Amino acid sequence: HLDLNGYPCQISGEILELGTTSGYAGVSSFGFGGTNARADIWGKARVGTRKIHKLDLNMLENVYVRCPKCLGGMEWKSGCAEPSRRPKGQGYGRQRASCVRDEFDSYEFCSLCYEGSYAYGSPPPAEEPLPATGKLYIKGTWTAFSKFEEMTEKDGAFYF
């Protein structure tokens, strides 16, 4: 007999709607003489309204991944560094490649870390780098993210 009153779990002998596309569960067993065991399972919904579908990345507008060199964001197909804001005049929609690297060059790194040349176009311009002066700077909507403003410290707090 298990007393599950007030314990956040459900035990079911049939298909159960959990409200998610995947589930994770585990059980621990503590035996005599220090014999312990642990089993964990994970599963995804294969039937019903929450069934997992294969994702076609080509149908998405933008897919950003981390550059393994600088850890900044980059568009997964073109390797262009992810801008902190979308340039004016560009609406939403599927991103088009603005540059093509030389033949046989890798798209593993973002356009900021890539050191080769381009066969077509040029990468988006690099954004203003953070000044390396040991001071604290901030950028925000009040300047449309266009420039860094120095923050000053007063009584242990920073202001701009």
C-alpha positions as MATLAB code, in Angstrom:
seq = 'HLDLNGYPCQISGEILELGTTSGYAGVSSFGFGGTNARADIWGKARVGTRKIHKLDLNMLENVYVRCPKCLGGMEWKSGCAEPSRRPKGQGYGRQRASCVRDEFDSYEFCSLCYEGSYAYGSPPPAEEPLPATGKLYIKGTWTAFSKFEEMTEKDGAFYF';
ca = [
       0.000    0.000    0.000;
       1.324    3.449   -0.966;
      -0.041    6.521    0.758;
       0.095    9.184   -1.990;
      -2.124   11.800   -0.320;
      -0.618   15.224   -0.951;
       2.193   13.765   -3.084;
       2.443   15.280   -6.614;
       2.183   12.141   -8.740;
      -0.280   10.163  -10.827;
      -0.395    6.403  -11.333;
      -2.396    5.198  -14.300;
      -2.881    1.917  -16.077;
      -3.978    3.514  -19.350;
      -3.121    6.459  -21.638;
      -3.179    9.663  -19.617;
      -3.296   13.288  -20.858;
      -0.473   15.109  -19.057;
      -0.655   18.348  -21.048;
       2.902   18.023  -22.409;
       4.582   16.502  -25.466;
       7.037   14.452  -23.408;
       7.360   12.948  -19.973;
      10.083   11.973  -17.531;
       9.765    9.581  -14.617;
      11.987    7.720  -12.207;
      11.873    5.230   -9.392;
      14.377    4.493   -6.645;
      14.686    1.230   -4.774;
      16.511    0.913   -1.481;
      17.285   -2.685   -0.495;
      18.785   -4.432    2.489;
      22.506   -4.128    3.135;
      22.926   -0.948    1.069;
      21.752   -2.379   -2.246;
      20.247    0.603   -4.095;
      18.914    1.008   -7.615;
      17.544    3.851   -9.713;
      15.638    3.707  -13.010;
      14.694    6.736  -15.121;
      12.557    6.787  -18.240;
      11.707    9.446  -20.783;
       9.094    9.259  -23.488;
       7.485   11.442  -26.126;
       3.884   11.558  -27.227;
       3.421    9.273  -30.232;
      -0.385    9.352  -30.423;
      -3.091   11.878  -29.655;
      -3.314   15.632  -29.996;
       0.178   16.223  -28.575;
       1.911   13.830  -30.957;
       5.476   14.883  -31.741;
       6.025   15.858  -35.392;
       9.340   16.071  -37.176;
      10.468   19.690  -37.394;
      11.471   20.920  -40.847;
      13.993   23.687  -40.163;
      13.703   24.889  -43.768;
      10.118   25.974  -43.089;
      11.064   28.290  -40.203;
      11.783   31.983  -40.673;
      14.949   32.097  -38.598;
      16.850   29.483  -36.612;
      19.643   30.750  -34.428;
      22.328   28.585  -32.827;
      25.418   29.384  -30.741;
      28.730   30.009  -32.472;
      31.173   27.509  -30.918;
      33.995   30.067  -30.994;
      32.500   33.266  -29.505;
      29.240   31.756  -28.129;
      27.256   34.488  -29.854;
      24.110   33.775  -31.836;
      24.305   32.976  -35.545;
      21.790   32.018  -38.214;
      22.193   28.273  -38.717;
      22.325   28.206  -42.522;
      24.163   31.385  -43.502;
      26.462   31.679  -40.486;
      25.609   35.389  -40.167;
      25.985   36.732  -36.650;
      22.660   37.370  -34.941;
      21.902   41.087  -34.727;
      20.757   42.471  -31.393;
      17.915   44.153  -33.302;
      16.406   43.865  -36.761;
      17.511   46.655  -39.146;
      14.890   49.257  -40.029;
      12.906   48.522  -43.146;
      13.164   44.756  -42.807;
       9.867   43.138  -42.053;
       9.333   39.748  -40.614;
       9.676   36.766  -42.841;
      12.186   34.215  -43.877;
      15.764   35.424  -43.666;
      17.658   35.403  -46.931;
      21.390   34.844  -47.070;
      23.210   38.129  -47.649;
      26.553   36.495  -48.284;
      28.058   33.229  -49.503;
      31.450   32.097  -48.293;
      34.149   30.840  -50.640;
      33.682   27.346  -52.031;
      34.562   24.589  -49.534;
      34.752   27.054  -46.599;
      32.966   26.012  -43.433;
      29.859   27.629  -41.964;
      30.756   26.332  -38.505;
      31.547   29.796  -37.081;
      29.573   33.039  -37.194;
      30.442   35.858  -39.578;
      32.280   37.697  -36.786;
      34.635   34.735  -36.183;
      35.000   33.669  -39.840;
      38.368   34.781  -41.252;
      37.960   33.778  -44.908;
      36.592   35.706  -47.841;
      33.175   35.766  -49.478;
      32.292   34.642  -53.001;
      29.069   36.654  -52.985;
      27.959   39.627  -50.909;
      29.361   40.623  -47.561;
      28.379   39.826  -43.997;
      26.275   42.240  -41.990;
      28.409   44.922  -40.348;
      29.650   44.101  -36.873;
      27.833   45.936  -34.130;
      29.591   48.436  -31.956;
      31.777   46.394  -29.597;
      31.503   46.857  -25.858;
      34.260   49.231  -24.735;
      36.960   47.343  -22.798;
      37.691   50.064  -20.238;
      36.616   48.311  -17.039;
      33.533   50.532  -16.842;
      29.903   49.432  -17.047;
      27.830   50.397  -20.089;
      24.173   49.953  -20.997;
      22.234   49.961  -24.274;
      18.444   50.134  -24.466;
      15.214   51.158  -26.128;
      15.615   54.836  -25.193;
      18.321   55.090  -27.903;
      16.836   52.357  -30.134;
      19.780   50.162  -29.062;
      22.065   52.366  -31.158;
      24.839   53.218  -28.684;
      26.305   52.275  -25.326;
      25.901   54.722  -22.436;
      28.282   54.728  -19.492;
      26.775   53.932  -16.106;
      28.042   55.539  -12.931;
      28.293   53.939   -9.510;
      26.822   55.682   -6.492;
      26.294   54.105   -3.081;
      26.854   50.587   -4.426;
      24.300   50.932   -7.247;
      24.747   51.777  -10.922;
      22.904   54.623  -12.649;
      22.946   56.105  -16.138;
];
